[in-house]
Amino acid sequence: MSFGSQFRTLWRVVGLVASATAPVTSEPWTQISIKHITLLGQQLTPDVTNVSRDGGYSALINDNIVWLYDDTECMGYAGNQLSFVSNTAAVADANQNIFTVKDFGVVMVGSDNYGRKEYAILANDTVGTGGWIPFQPDELQFNNKMKGQERVAIWPGTSPTPISTMQAFMYAPLVYVDYQPQDPSKEYQARGMTLVTITVPNSGPIAAREGDLIIPGTQVAFGGFATLLGFTSTADPSRGGDKRDVYLLGAAGNGLQVARVDLDNVETYTAYSYFDPQSLEFSETSPDPNISDYKQIYLPGTFTSGSVFYSPYFSTFLMIYLNRMADSTFYIRFLDLNQPLGNNPVWIQGGKEGEGIVQEDAEALVKYAWSPQQTLYSSPPGKGGFNYAGTAHPEYFNRQYFAESLYPDSTPSDQRLNAWYGSNILSEDDAGGDGRHLLLSWTSQKQGGSDNGIYEIWLAKVEFDITSDNTTGVPSSVPSASAATTSGSQQPSKTPGNMIPNSGSRISMVFGHHELRDGCIFDILQHLSLSVIVVMGSTLLL
């Protein structure tokens, strides 16, 4: 049974309820401002003695918020290495403590000189073969043989996409890592994107590989930036009903590109099609990862990590991300439903048939322009250097995380709501609506260095507000570690550094940029088109 057909049994479609019940207000998508940003602090992992990890992506699955991490090093009280795992997962605290996650696969590995027991996550013994996302036998054999010299790594890189309230999937990059390459440009080599499915039984989250590589390493890393599930295209009404399309955003050398595939065919790369920004249509021709002509790029710019998700508060899609400037800054865009692309009679000003959009209208991503880039938050960097792996977590402070059609059809419409997560810092009654508050996370370098780097996940909370004018507002100053909260909704200065100019109905700008790694500057275009690559102790922004 194929990946798609297995998932088909999980669908409980609700007919037209989703499009009929979406809140439609007067132009909420044109008026986003920030009221407060609160620096919350470090994420806590009490089950492990000491841990250094990066990444920090998440999804709500089976009433559990699952956090995913890239390279994870467990250390003893003295800072000695107890274990190293390519990827790990944890579950958010069941008592609604937003700061704490519970790791699984933790074992006592011994005691220190003072008799204190030490706990670690063991790659092969407790979390599967080589990592929480399992390695295949040939990959594991290679890693065991070449230990300390070369390895194959699997890094989640992005938050999973739900296909029901009980299951999610994601595209994760496989990367060949050579610690001492003769050619420095080949320290990290993309093998491609592998498909991972995730379930969460009582024993903890489980990841399964669906085949080897879905997307070759020579192509744009589709799905590595974000993946969304949506209704089938309005251009082909014969594919309606319970069919769904998957939209994959991948970061290429000079911007984001988009691919699309039927959920039933996600395992078949030849079934994918690719968005052409010039014709505004999908074709079988995949884009060159190194293309520099902005007219052939879905969204020109520089992108490393990020999130694309539907906001019930603004009734449109938001994009929150870090770029390649290594400035620890989150940026935000919104899908502007007042800026349709082309002359499609369905996707007109004001949304689908002028009635706004709902969460499963992922096709809107290629029917409307994104707003200009603006600064959301400059996160305070750690002592070891700039922050990276910035991600938004829309399952917190939001009871409408799931699209309505992801619930069983036996669930009454008014009960198609998930639990409220994050109540230890914000109650639902005080929130002011689903999605008005948003959790951000990033990787902070507590200590830099290629051999002894220490990395932590840090958190902040954004509170949105709505201004009375037709602009996107951000604070004129952002919080620092000594001033964790900022208030106000001042409008940004519309300078080239804060605003991407429009070119017709498309947003266009190709940034000049460099790569920073271990204090050295490289030409970014010489390297891979992965969203972000981070090896413990050595950071490579791509």
Coordinates of C-alpha atoms in Angstrom, one line a residue:
M1 CA 0.0 0.0 0.0
S2 CA 1.4 3.4 -1.0
F3 CA 2.2 6.2 1.4
G4 CA -0.7 8.3 -0.1
S5 CA -3.3 5.4 0.0
Q6 CA -2.4 4.6 3.6
F7 CA -3.1 8.3 4.5
R8 CA -6.3 8.2 2.4
T9 CA -7.9 6.0 5.1
L10 CA -7.3 8.7 7.7
W11 CA -9.3 11.4 5.8
R12 CA -12.7 12.3 7.0
V13 CA -13.8 15.1 4.7
V14 CA -16.4 17.5 5.8
G15 CA -17.8 18.6 2.4
L16 CA -18.0 22.4 2.2
V17 CA -18.1 23.1 5.9
A18 CA -14.5 24.3 5.8
S19 CA -15.1 27.0 3.2
A20 CA -18.4 27.9 4.8
T21 CA -17.2 28.5 8.3
A22 CA -14.0 30.5 7.8
P23 CA -14.1 33.8 9.6
V24 CA -14.1 36.6 7.0
T25 CA -13.5 40.1 8.3
S26 CA -12.8 43.3 6.5
E27 CA -9.3 43.2 5.1
P28 CA -7.5 41.6 8.1
W29 CA -4.7 40.5 5.8
T30 CA -3.6 44.0 5.1
Q31 CA -3.2 45.2 8.7
I32 CA -0.6 43.4 10.8
S33 CA 1.2 45.1 13.7
I34 CA 3.1 43.9 16.8
K35 CA 1.9 44.9 20.2
H36 CA 4.4 43.0 22.5
I37 CA 7.3 40.6 22.1
T38 CA 8.4 38.8 25.2
L39 CA 11.7 36.9 25.5
L40 CA 10.7 33.8 27.4
G41 CA 14.1 32.1 27.8
Q42 CA 15.8 28.8 27.3
Q43 CA 13.9 25.5 26.6
L44 CA 14.5 23.0 29.4
T45 CA 15.3 19.3 29.0
P46 CA 15.3 17.9 32.6
D47 CA 15.5 14.2 31.5
V48 CA 19.0 14.5 30.2
T49 CA 22.0 15.6 32.4
N50 CA 23.2 18.2 29.9
V51 CA 22.2 18.5 26.2
S52 CA 23.5 20.6 23.3
R53 CA 21.1 20.5 20.3
D54 CA 19.9 22.6 17.5
G55 CA 16.9 22.9 15.3
G56 CA 13.7 22.9 17.3
Y57 CA 10.7 22.3 15.0
S58 CA 7.3 21.1 16.1
A59 CA 3.8 19.8 15.3
L60 CA 0.7 18.8 17.2
I61 CA 0.0 15.0 16.7
N62 CA -2.5 12.9 18.7
D63 CA -2.8 15.6 21.4
N64 CA 1.0 15.8 21.8
I65 CA 3.2 18.6 20.7
V66 CA 6.3 16.9 19.3
W67 CA 9.5 18.8 19.1
L68 CA 12.2 17.7 16.6
Y69 CA 15.9 18.5 16.8
D70 CA 18.9 18.1 14.5
D71 CA 22.3 17.1 15.9
T72 CA 22.0 16.3 19.6
E73 CA 24.9 15.9 22.0
C74 CA 24.3 14.7 25.5
M75 CA 27.0 15.6 28.0
G76 CA 27.9 14.8 31.6
Y77 CA 28.2 17.2 34.5
A78 CA 31.9 17.8 33.6
G79 CA 31.0 18.6 29.9
N80 CA 32.2 15.2 28.7
Q81 CA 30.3 13.7 25.7
L82 CA 28.0 10.9 26.7
S83 CA 26.3 10.4 23.3
F84 CA 25.8 12.0 19.9
V85 CA 22.7 11.5 17.8
S86 CA 21.9 12.9 14.3
N87 CA 18.4 13.8 15.2
T88 CA 16.1 13.5 18.3
A89 CA 12.5 14.2 19.3
A90 CA 10.8 15.2 22.5
V91 CA 7.2 15.9 23.7
A92 CA 6.0 19.2 25.2
D93 CA 5.2 19.1 28.9
A94 CA 1.8 17.6 29.5
N95 CA 1.1 20.1 32.3
Q96 CA 1.3 23.0 29.9
N97 CA 4.7 24.2 30.9
I98 CA 5.8 25.9 27.7
F99 CA 9.5 25.8 28.7
T100 CA 9.9 22.1 29.3
V101 CA 10.0 19.1 27.0
K102 CA 10.2 15.4 27.8
D103 CA 12.8 13.4 26.0
F104 CA 12.4 9.8 25.3
G105 CA 14.9 7.0 24.8
V106 CA 16.8 8.4 27.9
V107 CA 19.0 5.9 29.8
M108 CA 21.4 6.2 32.7
V109 CA 24.9 5.7 31.3
G110 CA 26.9 5.9 34.5
S111 CA 27.9 8.3 37.3
D112 CA 30.4 11.2 37.6
N113 CA 33.3 11.4 40.1
Y114 CA 30.8 12.6 42.7
G115 CA 28.5 9.7 42.3
R116 CA 25.8 11.7 40.5
K117 CA 23.9 9.6 37.9
E118 CA 24.2 10.8 34.3
Y119 CA 21.5 10.4 31.6
A120 CA 21.8 10.4 27.8
I121 CA 20.0 9.5 24.6
L122 CA 21.7 6.6 22.8
A123 CA 21.4 6.6 19.1
N124 CA 21.2 2.8 18.4
D125 CA 19.9 1.5 21.6
T126 CA 17.0 3.8 22.6
V127 CA 15.8 5.9 19.7
G128 CA 16.2 3.5 16.7
T129 CA 19.0 3.0 14.2
G130 CA 21.3 6.0 14.4
G131 CA 18.7 8.6 15.2
W132 CA 15.1 9.2 15.9
I133 CA 14.5 9.4 12.2
P134 CA 16.0 6.0 11.4
F135 CA 18.9 5.3 9.1
Q136 CA 18.7 2.6 6.5
P137 CA 21.1 -0.3 6.9
D138 CA 23.6 0.9 4.3
E139 CA 23.7 4.4 5.9
L140 CA 24.1 3.0 9.4
Q141 CA 26.9 0.7 8.2
F142 CA 28.7 3.6 6.6
N143 CA 28.4 5.8 9.7
N144 CA 29.7 3.0 11.9
K145 CA 32.6 2.3 9.6
M146 CA 33.6 6.0 9.1
K147 CA 32.9 7.2 12.6
G148 CA 34.7 10.4 13.4
Q149 CA 35.7 11.0 9.7
E150 CA 32.6 11.0 7.6
R151 CA 28.9 10.4 8.1
V152 CA 25.4 10.6 6.6
A153 CA 23.2 13.0 8.6
I154 CA 19.4 13.3 8.6
W155 CA 18.2 16.7 10.0
P156 CA 14.5 17.5 10.3
G157 CA 15.0 21.1 9.2
T158 CA 11.3 22.1 9.2
S159 CA 8.1 21.5 11.1
P160 CA 6.0 18.5 10.1
T161 CA 2.7 18.8 8.2
P162 CA -0.5 17.1 9.7
I163 CA -2.5 14.9 7.4
S164 CA -4.9 14.1 10.2
T165 CA -5.0 14.8 13.9
M166 CA -3.1 11.6 14.5
Q167 CA -0.4 11.6 11.9
A168 CA 2.0 14.0 10.1
F169 CA 4.7 13.9 7.5
M170 CA 7.8 15.9 6.5
Y171 CA 10.6 16.1 4.0
A172 CA 14.0 15.9 5.7
P173 CA 17.4 16.4 4.1
L174 CA 20.0 13.7 3.9
V175 CA 23.4 15.2 4.0
Y176 CA 26.8 13.7 3.5
V177 CA 29.3 15.2 5.9
D178 CA 33.1 15.0 5.4
Y179 CA 34.9 16.5 8.4
Q180 CA 38.2 16.9 6.6
P181 CA 37.5 17.2 2.8
Q182 CA 40.2 18.0 0.4
D183 CA 37.8 20.5 -1.2
P184 CA 36.3 22.7 1.5
S185 CA 33.2 23.3 -0.6
K186 CA 32.4 19.6 -0.3
E187 CA 32.3 19.4 3.5
Y188 CA 28.5 19.2 3.2
Q189 CA 26.9 17.4 0.1
A190 CA 23.2 17.1 -0.3
R191 CA 22.0 13.6 -1.1
G192 CA 18.4 14.7 -1.3
M193 CA 15.1 14.8 0.6
T194 CA 13.7 11.8 2.3
L195 CA 10.0 11.4 3.3
V196 CA 9.2 10.8 7.0
T197 CA 5.9 9.9 8.6
I198 CA 5.3 10.6 12.3
T199 CA 2.9 9.1 14.8
V200 CA 2.7 9.4 18.5
P201 CA 1.5 6.4 20.5
N202 CA 1.7 6.4 24.3
S203 CA 5.3 5.2 24.2
G204 CA 6.4 8.3 22.4
P205 CA 6.8 9.8 18.9
I206 CA 7.8 7.4 16.1
A207 CA 9.3 8.3 12.8
A208 CA 9.3 6.0 9.7
R209 CA 11.2 6.5 6.5
E210 CA 9.0 6.1 3.4
G211 CA 11.6 4.8 1.0
D212 CA 15.1 6.3 0.4
L213 CA 15.2 9.6 -1.4
I214 CA 12.1 11.3 -2.9
I215 CA 13.8 14.4 -4.2
P216 CA 17.4 14.1 -5.6
G217 CA 20.1 16.2 -4.2
T218 CA 20.7 17.9 -7.6
Q219 CA 17.3 19.5 -7.3
V220 CA 15.8 22.3 -5.2
A221 CA 15.3 21.0 -1.7
F222 CA 11.5 21.1 -2.0
G223 CA 9.8 20.7 1.3
G224 CA 12.9 21.7 3.2
F225 CA 11.5 25.1 3.9
A226 CA 7.8 24.4 4.4
T227 CA 5.1 22.0 3.3
L228 CA 1.4 22.6 3.2
L229 CA -1.6 20.4 2.5
G230 CA -4.5 21.9 0.6
F231 CA -7.6 21.4 -1.6
T232 CA -7.1 20.3 -5.1
S233 CA -6.7 23.0 -7.7
T234 CA -9.8 25.0 -8.7
A235 CA -8.5 24.5 -12.3
D236 CA -9.4 20.8 -12.1
P237 CA -12.7 20.4 -10.4
S238 CA -12.8 16.7 -11.3
R239 CA -10.2 16.0 -8.6
G240 CA -12.3 17.3 -5.8
G241 CA -13.9 15.2 -3.0
D242 CA -11.3 13.8 -0.6
K243 CA -8.3 14.4 -2.8
R244 CA -5.6 16.7 -1.5
D245 CA -2.5 18.4 -3.0
V246 CA 0.8 18.9 -1.3
Y247 CA 2.6 22.3 -1.8
L248 CA 6.3 22.2 -1.1
L249 CA 8.5 25.3 -0.6
G250 CA 12.2 24.9 -1.1
A251 CA 15.0 27.3 -0.6
A252 CA 17.2 27.7 -3.6
G253 CA 20.3 29.8 -4.2
N254 CA 18.4 33.1 -4.7
G255 CA 14.9 32.5 -3.3
L256 CA 12.0 30.1 -2.7
Q257 CA 10.6 27.8 -5.3
V258 CA 7.3 25.8 -5.2
A259 CA 6.4 22.3 -6.2
R260 CA 3.1 20.5 -6.1
V261 CA 2.0 16.9 -6.0
D262 CA -1.1 14.8 -5.3
L263 CA -1.0 13.4 -1.8
D264 CA -1.5 10.0 -3.3
N265 CA 1.7 10.4 -5.3
V266 CA 4.2 11.9 -2.9
E267 CA 6.5 9.0 -3.2
T268 CA 6.8 9.4 -7.0
Y269 CA 9.1 12.2 -7.9
T270 CA 8.1 12.1 -11.6
A271 CA 4.5 13.0 -10.5
Y272 CA 5.7 16.4 -9.1
S273 CA 5.1 19.7 -11.0
Y274 CA 6.7 23.0 -10.5
F275 CA 5.4 26.6 -10.4
D276 CA 6.5 28.9 -13.1
P277 CA 6.3 32.5 -11.9
Q278 CA 6.2 33.9 -15.4
S279 CA 3.3 31.9 -16.7
L280 CA 1.7 31.5 -13.3
E281 CA 1.2 27.8 -14.1
F282 CA 2.6 24.5 -13.0
S283 CA 4.8 22.5 -15.4
E284 CA 6.9 19.4 -15.5
T285 CA 10.1 21.4 -15.7
S286 CA 11.9 21.7 -12.4
P287 CA 13.7 24.9 -11.7
D288 CA 17.5 25.2 -11.7
P289 CA 18.6 25.5 -8.0
N290 CA 21.2 28.2 -9.0
I291 CA 18.9 30.3 -11.2
S292 CA 19.5 34.0 -10.6
D293 CA 16.8 35.6 -12.8
Y294 CA 14.3 36.8 -10.2
K295 CA 11.5 36.5 -12.8
Q296 CA 11.9 32.8 -12.7
I297 CA 11.9 32.6 -8.9
Y298 CA 8.7 32.2 -6.9
L299 CA 9.9 34.5 -4.1
P300 CA 13.3 36.1 -4.6
G301 CA 15.4 36.7 -1.5
T302 CA 17.5 34.8 1.0
F303 CA 16.0 32.2 3.3
T304 CA 17.4 29.7 5.7
S305 CA 14.8 28.4 8.2
G306 CA 11.2 29.4 8.5
S307 CA 7.5 28.6 8.7
V308 CA 4.6 29.1 6.4
F309 CA 1.2 28.6 8.1
Y310 CA -2.4 29.7 8.1
S311 CA -3.3 32.3 10.8
P312 CA -6.9 32.2 12.0
Y313 CA -6.4 35.6 13.5
F314 CA -5.5 37.2 10.2
S315 CA -7.4 34.8 7.9
T316 CA -4.4 34.4 5.6
F317 CA -1.0 32.7 5.4
L318 CA 2.0 34.1 7.3
M319 CA 5.7 33.4 6.4
I320 CA 8.2 33.9 9.3
Y321 CA 11.8 33.2 8.7
L322 CA 15.5 34.0 9.1
N323 CA 17.6 35.0 6.1
R324 CA 21.3 34.4 5.4
M325 CA 22.6 37.6 6.9
A326 CA 23.5 35.9 10.2
D327 CA 21.9 38.8 12.1
S328 CA 19.6 36.7 14.4
T329 CA 16.6 38.5 13.0
F330 CA 13.1 37.1 12.3
Y331 CA 11.3 38.5 9.3
I332 CA 7.6 38.3 8.4
R333 CA 5.4 38.4 5.3
F334 CA 1.7 37.8 4.8
L335 CA -0.1 36.6 1.8
D336 CA -1.8 39.7 0.5
L337 CA -5.3 38.8 -0.7
N338 CA -5.6 42.3 -2.1
Q339 CA -2.8 41.5 -4.6
P340 CA -4.0 38.7 -6.9
L341 CA -1.6 37.4 -9.5
G342 CA -3.0 37.3 -13.0
N343 CA -6.7 37.5 -14.0
N344 CA -8.0 34.2 -12.5
P345 CA -11.8 34.5 -12.1
V346 CA -11.8 32.5 -8.8
W347 CA -8.8 34.0 -7.1
I348 CA -9.7 37.6 -7.1
Q349 CA -9.2 40.6 -4.8
G350 CA -10.4 39.7 -1.3
G351 CA -9.6 36.0 -1.6
K352 CA -11.2 33.0 -3.2
E353 CA -14.3 34.4 -5.1
G354 CA -13.9 37.5 -3.0
E355 CA -14.8 35.6 0.2
G356 CA -11.4 35.2 1.9
I357 CA -9.5 31.9 2.2
V358 CA -9.4 29.0 4.7
Q359 CA -6.5 26.9 5.9
E360 CA -6.8 24.3 3.1
D361 CA -6.7 26.9 0.4
A362 CA -3.0 26.3 -0.1
E363 CA -3.4 27.0 -3.8
A364 CA -3.6 30.7 -2.8
L365 CA 0.2 30.6 -2.3
V366 CA 0.5 30.8 -6.1
K367 CA -2.5 33.0 -6.7
Y368 CA -1.5 36.1 -4.6
A369 CA 1.6 38.1 -3.9
W370 CA 3.4 38.1 -0.6
S371 CA 3.7 41.3 1.3
P372 CA 7.0 43.1 1.5
Q373 CA 9.5 41.7 3.9
Q374 CA 9.6 43.5 7.3
T375 CA 11.5 42.9 10.5
L376 CA 9.6 41.0 13.2
Y377 CA 12.1 40.4 16.0
S378 CA 15.8 40.7 16.5
S379 CA 16.5 37.8 18.8
P380 CA 19.4 38.3 21.3
P381 CA 22.4 36.2 20.2
G382 CA 24.3 33.9 22.6
K383 CA 27.9 34.4 23.5
G384 CA 29.0 32.0 20.8
G385 CA 27.6 33.9 17.9
F386 CA 24.5 34.6 15.8
N387 CA 21.2 32.7 16.2
Y388 CA 19.9 30.4 13.5
A389 CA 17.1 27.8 12.9
G390 CA 14.3 30.3 13.6
T391 CA 10.9 28.8 13.5
A392 CA 7.3 29.7 14.4
H393 CA 5.0 27.2 16.3
P394 CA 1.4 28.0 15.5
E395 CA 0.0 25.1 17.5
Y396 CA 0.5 27.2 20.7
F397 CA -2.1 29.7 21.7
N398 CA -4.3 28.5 18.9
R399 CA -7.3 26.0 19.0
Q400 CA -7.6 26.1 15.2
Y401 CA -4.3 24.5 14.4
F402 CA -5.9 21.7 12.4
A403 CA -8.0 22.2 9.3
E404 CA -11.6 21.1 9.9
S405 CA -11.4 18.3 7.4
L406 CA -8.5 16.6 9.4
Y407 CA -11.0 15.6 12.1
P408 CA -13.1 12.4 11.9
D409 CA -16.4 13.1 10.3
S410 CA -18.1 11.9 13.5
T411 CA -16.7 15.0 15.3
P412 CA -19.4 17.7 15.5
S413 CA -18.4 20.9 13.7
D414 CA -18.3 23.0 16.9
Q415 CA -15.9 20.5 18.5
R416 CA -13.3 20.5 15.8
L417 CA -10.8 22.4 18.0
N418 CA -7.6 21.2 19.6
A419 CA -6.6 21.9 23.2
W420 CA -5.1 25.2 24.3
Y421 CA -1.3 24.9 24.6
G422 CA 0.8 27.4 26.5
S423 CA -1.6 28.1 29.4
N424 CA 1.2 28.5 32.0
I425 CA 2.0 31.8 30.4
L426 CA -1.2 32.8 28.7
S427 CA -4.8 31.6 29.3
E428 CA -7.2 31.3 26.5
D429 CA -9.5 33.8 28.1
D430 CA -6.8 36.4 28.1
A431 CA -5.4 35.7 24.6
G432 CA -7.8 37.7 22.5
G433 CA -8.4 35.1 19.8
D434 CA -6.7 32.0 18.2
G435 CA -3.4 32.9 16.7
R436 CA -3.1 36.4 18.1
H437 CA -0.1 35.2 20.1
L438 CA 2.7 33.2 18.4
L439 CA 5.6 31.2 19.8
L440 CA 9.0 31.6 18.2
S441 CA 12.1 29.5 18.7
W442 CA 15.7 29.6 17.6
T443 CA 19.0 28.0 18.2
S444 CA 21.4 30.1 20.3
Q445 CA 25.1 29.4 20.4
K446 CA 26.0 29.4 24.0
Q447 CA 29.5 28.5 23.1
G448 CA 30.9 28.5 19.6
G449 CA 33.7 26.3 18.2
S450 CA 34.1 23.4 15.8
D451 CA 34.8 20.9 18.6
N452 CA 33.3 22.2 21.8
G453 CA 30.2 24.2 20.6
I454 CA 27.2 24.2 22.9
Y455 CA 23.8 25.0 21.4
E456 CA 20.4 25.8 23.1
I457 CA 16.8 26.3 22.0
W458 CA 15.4 29.7 23.1
L459 CA 11.8 30.9 23.0
A460 CA 9.9 34.2 22.6
K461 CA 6.2 35.1 22.3
V462 CA 4.8 37.6 19.9
E463 CA 1.5 39.3 20.5
F464 CA -0.1 40.7 17.3
D465 CA -2.3 43.7 17.1
I466 CA -4.3 45.4 14.4
T467 CA -3.7 48.9 13.3
S468 CA -6.4 51.2 11.8
D469 CA -4.4 51.9 8.6
N470 CA -3.4 49.8 5.7
T471 CA 0.2 48.9 6.6
T472 CA 2.1 46.3 8.5
G473 CA 3.5 47.6 11.7
V474 CA 6.4 46.4 13.8
P475 CA 8.0 47.9 16.9
S476 CA 10.6 50.6 16.3
S477 CA 12.9 48.8 18.8
V478 CA 13.1 45.1 19.7
P479 CA 13.6 43.5 23.1
S480 CA 17.1 42.5 24.3
A481 CA 18.0 40.0 27.0
S482 CA 17.9 42.8 29.5
A483 CA 14.5 44.2 28.2
A484 CA 12.5 41.1 27.4
T485 CA 9.2 42.8 26.5
T486 CA 8.5 45.7 24.1
S487 CA 5.2 47.5 23.6
G488 CA 3.7 49.7 20.9
S489 CA 2.8 49.5 17.3
Q490 CA 4.9 52.1 15.6
Q491 CA 5.2 51.9 11.9
P492 CA 8.5 50.7 10.3
S493 CA 10.7 53.0 8.4
K494 CA 10.2 52.1 4.8
T495 CA 13.8 51.9 3.8
P496 CA 15.5 49.4 1.5
G497 CA 16.8 47.4 4.5
N498 CA 13.3 47.0 5.9
M499 CA 11.2 46.8 2.7
I500 CA 11.4 44.8 -0.5
P501 CA 10.2 46.9 -3.4
N502 CA 7.4 45.7 -5.7
S503 CA 7.9 45.0 -9.3
G504 CA 4.5 45.0 -10.8
S505 CA 2.4 42.5 -8.8
R506 CA 5.4 40.4 -7.9
I507 CA 7.8 41.1 -5.1
S508 CA 11.3 41.2 -6.3
M509 CA 14.8 41.7 -4.9
V510 CA 17.8 39.5 -4.9
F511 CA 20.0 40.2 -1.9
G512 CA 23.8 40.3 -2.0
H513 CA 24.9 37.9 0.7
H514 CA 27.7 35.9 2.1
E515 CA 28.1 32.8 4.2
L516 CA 29.6 32.9 7.7
R517 CA 31.1 29.8 9.1
D518 CA 33.7 29.5 11.8
G519 CA 34.7 33.2 11.3
C520 CA 35.3 32.8 7.6
I521 CA 33.4 34.3 4.6
F522 CA 32.5 32.2 1.6
D523 CA 30.6 32.9 -1.5
I524 CA 27.2 31.4 -0.7
L525 CA 26.4 30.4 -4.3
Q526 CA 29.3 27.8 -4.2
H527 CA 27.3 25.6 -1.9
L528 CA 24.2 23.5 -1.6
S529 CA 20.6 24.7 -1.7
L530 CA 19.6 23.2 1.6
S531 CA 17.6 25.4 4.0
V532 CA 20.2 25.4 6.7
I533 CA 22.9 23.0 7.7
V534 CA 24.3 22.9 11.2
V535 CA 26.7 20.3 12.5
M536 CA 27.3 20.4 16.2
G537 CA 30.1 22.8 16.6
S538 CA 30.2 23.9 13.0
T539 CA 27.5 26.1 11.4
L540 CA 26.9 26.5 7.7
L541 CA 24.2 28.8 6.5
L542 CA 23.2 28.0 2.9

